[in-house]
Short mmCIF file of C-alpha atoms in Angstrom, two decimals:
data_model
loop_
_atom_site.label_atom_id
_atom_site.label_comp_id
_atom_site.label_asym_id
_atom_site.label_seq_id
_atom_site.Cartn_x
_atom_site.Cartn_y
_atom_site.Cartn_z
CA UNK I 1 37.67 4.50 -6.75
CA UNK I 2 41.01 3.15 -5.61
CA UNK I 3 44.03 4.69 -3.96
CA UNK I 4 47.70 3.87 -3.59
CA UNK I 5 49.26 2.55 -0.40
CA UNK I 6 52.98 3.37 -0.23
CA UNK I 7 54.93 1.74 2.57
CA UNK I 8 58.25 3.31 3.48
CA UNK I 9 61.22 1.18 4.43
CA UNK I 10 62.26 1.55 8.06
CA UNK I 11 65.73 2.18 9.47
CA UNK I 12 67.88 -0.93 9.32
CA UNK I 13 66.53 -2.00 5.95
CA UNK I 14 68.59 -1.89 2.76
CA UNK I 15 66.91 1.36 1.60
CA UNK I 16 65.60 3.19 4.70
CA UNK I 17 63.06 6.02 4.40
CA UNK I 18 62.35 5.29 0.73
CA UNK I 19 59.24 3.64 -0.68
CA UNK I 20 59.59 -0.09 -0.16
CA UNK I 21 56.30 -1.16 -1.69
CA UNK I 22 53.26 0.21 -3.51
CA UNK I 23 49.85 -1.35 -4.00
CA UNK I 24 46.43 -0.25 -5.15
CA UNK I 25 43.62 -0.53 -2.62
CA UNK I 26 39.88 0.09 -2.58
CA UNK I 27 39.38 0.04 1.20
CA UNK I 28 41.12 1.21 4.34
CA UNK I 29 40.80 -2.40 5.49
CA UNK I 30 43.51 -3.34 2.97
CA UNK I 31 46.07 -1.56 5.14
CA UNK I 32 48.17 -3.76 7.40
CA UNK I 33 46.68 -4.00 10.93
CA UNK I 34 49.42 -1.83 12.45
CA UNK I 35 48.32 1.02 10.15
CA UNK I 36 44.57 0.47 10.43
CA UNK I 37 44.99 1.06 14.17
CA UNK I 38 46.23 4.57 13.39
CA UNK I 39 42.84 5.26 11.78
CA UNK I 40 40.60 3.25 14.11
CA UNK I 41 42.01 4.29 17.48
CA UNK I 42 41.15 7.67 18.97
CA UNK I 43 44.36 9.40 17.93
CA UNK I 44 44.21 13.09 17.13
CA UNK I 45 45.13 13.76 13.52
CA UNK I 46 46.57 16.85 11.87
CA UNK I 47 44.51 18.08 8.93
CA UNK I 48 46.27 20.20 6.32
CA UNK I 49 44.14 22.41 4.10
CA UNK I 50 45.16 25.12 1.65
CA UNK I 51 44.77 28.69 2.90
CA UNK I 52 43.77 31.56 0.64
CA UNK I 53 47.41 32.68 0.42
CA UNK I 54 48.50 29.17 -0.69
CA UNK I 55 50.07 28.14 2.61
CA UNK I 56 49.18 24.97 4.45
CA UNK I 57 46.76 25.49 7.34
CA UNK I 58 47.21 22.81 10.02
CA UNK I 59 44.43 21.84 12.41
CA UNK I 60 44.33 19.09 15.04
CA UNK I 61 41.12 17.10 14.61
CA UNK I 62 39.25 13.95 15.35
CA UNK I 63 38.30 11.78 12.40
CA UNK I 64 37.10 8.31 11.55
CA UNK I 65 36.78 5.94 8.63
CA UNK I 66 33.44 6.10 6.86
CA UNK I 67 31.02 3.20 7.25
CA UNK I 68 32.05 1.79 3.86
CA UNK I 69 35.75 2.03 4.88
CA UNK I 70 36.61 3.65 1.52
CA UNK I 71 36.69 7.24 2.78
CA UNK I 72 37.18 9.23 5.98
CA UNK I 73 34.89 11.63 7.81
CA UNK I 74 35.93 15.05 9.08
CA UNK I 75 33.33 16.84 11.17
CA UNK I 76 33.58 20.52 12.03
CA UNK I 77 31.43 23.62 12.44
CA UNK I 78 30.18 25.68 9.52
CA UNK I 79 32.20 28.86 9.26
CA UNK I 80 35.45 27.60 10.73
CA UNK I 81 38.53 28.28 8.62
CA UNK I 82 39.05 24.59 7.78
CA UNK I 83 35.41 24.35 6.63
CA UNK I 84 35.86 27.32 4.26
CA UNK I 85 39.15 25.97 2.96
CA UNK I 86 37.90 22.45 2.31
CA UNK I 87 34.95 23.88 0.37
CA UNK I 88 37.15 26.22 -1.67
CA UNK I 89 40.05 23.84 -2.23
CA UNK I 90 39.02 20.22 -1.59
CA UNK I 91 42.50 18.65 -1.65
CA UNK I 92 43.61 17.77 1.88
CA UNK I 93 46.31 15.90 3.75
CA UNK I 94 45.94 14.14 7.09
CA UNK I 95 48.67 12.77 9.31
CA UNK I 96 48.18 10.58 12.35
CA UNK I 97 51.01 9.52 14.62
CA UNK I 98 51.09 6.82 17.27
CA UNK I 99 51.37 8.75 20.57
CA UNK I 100 53.57 5.98 21.98
CA UNK I 101 55.99 5.96 19.01
CA UNK I 102 56.34 9.06 16.81
CA UNK I 103 58.07 6.96 14.14
CA UNK I 104 54.90 4.93 13.57
CA UNK I 105 52.69 7.13 11.41
CA UNK I 106 50.36 7.34 8.46
CA UNK I 107 49.81 10.19 6.01
CA UNK I 108 46.71 10.32 3.85
CA UNK I 109 46.36 12.51 0.78
CA UNK I 110 42.92 12.94 -0.67
CA UNK I 111 40.04 15.09 -1.75
CA UNK I 112 36.78 16.09 -0.14
CA UNK I 113 34.10 14.46 -2.27
CA UNK I 114 30.98 15.32 -0.30
CA UNK I 115 29.89 18.00 2.18
CA UNK I 116 26.80 17.49 4.32
CA UNK I 117 25.39 20.31 6.41
CA UNK I 118 23.45 19.39 9.50
CA UNK I 119 20.56 21.56 8.28
CA UNK I 120 20.15 19.50 5.10
CA UNK I 121 16.61 18.07 5.44
CA UNK I 122 17.49 14.77 3.73
CA UNK I 123 21.06 14.03 4.82
CA UNK I 124 21.74 16.38 7.74
CA UNK I 125 21.26 13.57 10.23
CA UNK I 126 24.53 12.07 8.89
CA UNK I 127 26.49 15.09 10.19
CA UNK I 128 24.88 14.72 13.62
CA UNK I 129 25.44 10.95 13.69
CA UNK I 130 29.07 11.48 12.70
CA UNK I 131 29.86 13.94 15.51
CA UNK I 132 28.05 11.69 18.00
CA UNK I 133 30.12 8.70 16.85
CA UNK I 134 33.31 10.74 17.12
CA UNK I 135 32.34 11.79 20.66
CA UNK I 136 31.78 8.15 21.57
CA UNK I 137 35.14 7.08 20.11
CA UNK I 138 37.24 9.95 21.48
CA UNK I 139 35.38 11.02 24.64
CA UNK I 140 33.47 7.89 25.63
CA UNK I 141 30.14 9.72 25.52
CA UNK I 142 27.17 9.86 23.21
CA UNK I 143 25.72 12.25 22.15
CA UNK I 144 28.33 14.95 21.60
CA UNK I 145 28.00 17.35 24.53
CA UNK I 146 30.09 20.37 23.52
CA UNK I 147 27.42 22.09 21.41
CA UNK I 148 27.48 25.88 21.29
CA UNK I 149 24.21 27.75 20.71
CA UNK I 150 23.68 28.49 17.04
CA UNK I 151 26.42 26.14 15.90
CA UNK I 152 25.78 23.92 12.88
CA UNK I 153 27.92 20.86 12.23
CA UNK I 154 29.15 19.98 8.77
CA UNK I 155 30.48 16.62 7.63
CA UNK I 156 33.25 16.59 5.03
CA UNK I 157 33.79 13.18 3.46
CA UNK I 158 37.23 12.69 1.89
CA UNK I 159 38.39 9.97 -0.48
CA UNK I 160 42.05 9.02 -0.18
CA UNK I 161 44.21 9.12 -3.30
CA UNK I 162 47.33 7.90 -1.51
CA UNK I 163 48.19 6.60 1.95
CA UNK I 164 51.84 6.56 3.03
CA UNK I 165 52.87 4.44 6.02
CA UNK I 166 55.96 4.21 8.18
CA UNK I 167 57.19 2.31 11.21
CA UNK I 168 55.76 -0.20 13.65
CA UNK I 169 53.87 0.24 16.93
CA UNK I 170 56.73 -0.94 19.15
#
């Protein structure tokens, strides 16, 4: 499965804020380094899901690229609104912005292609490993320590269909 990378022209170019280039990619690693950092660094992302009434539901989240670098992992708790919405309507959007420069950002459009509950006897360990890896990346600790009694984690794996980039780190 491949996706499109669309790079927007920056201010000062001949056609600012319009798509300057498009390319097909099979891996997040095909992004330029200044955009890979927006995925690989511990920046909070905004996840957009579709609410029952058709509106966008926005949620700040932590996320990471999957091990194969072709998809991204979103880890939440079963029963949260975003969990329900991603199950019901798997199309999502994610935006991450460089906290040092709000005009250096990346938007990812995609679809949830797999959902793994922590209680799954064969694959549930992947949900636990994912939240532990996110805790290590974002909090500098492993394992994840903010468990609530009775809570079950769920891993949503999303495949990008398009990634749109803008700006530079500086």
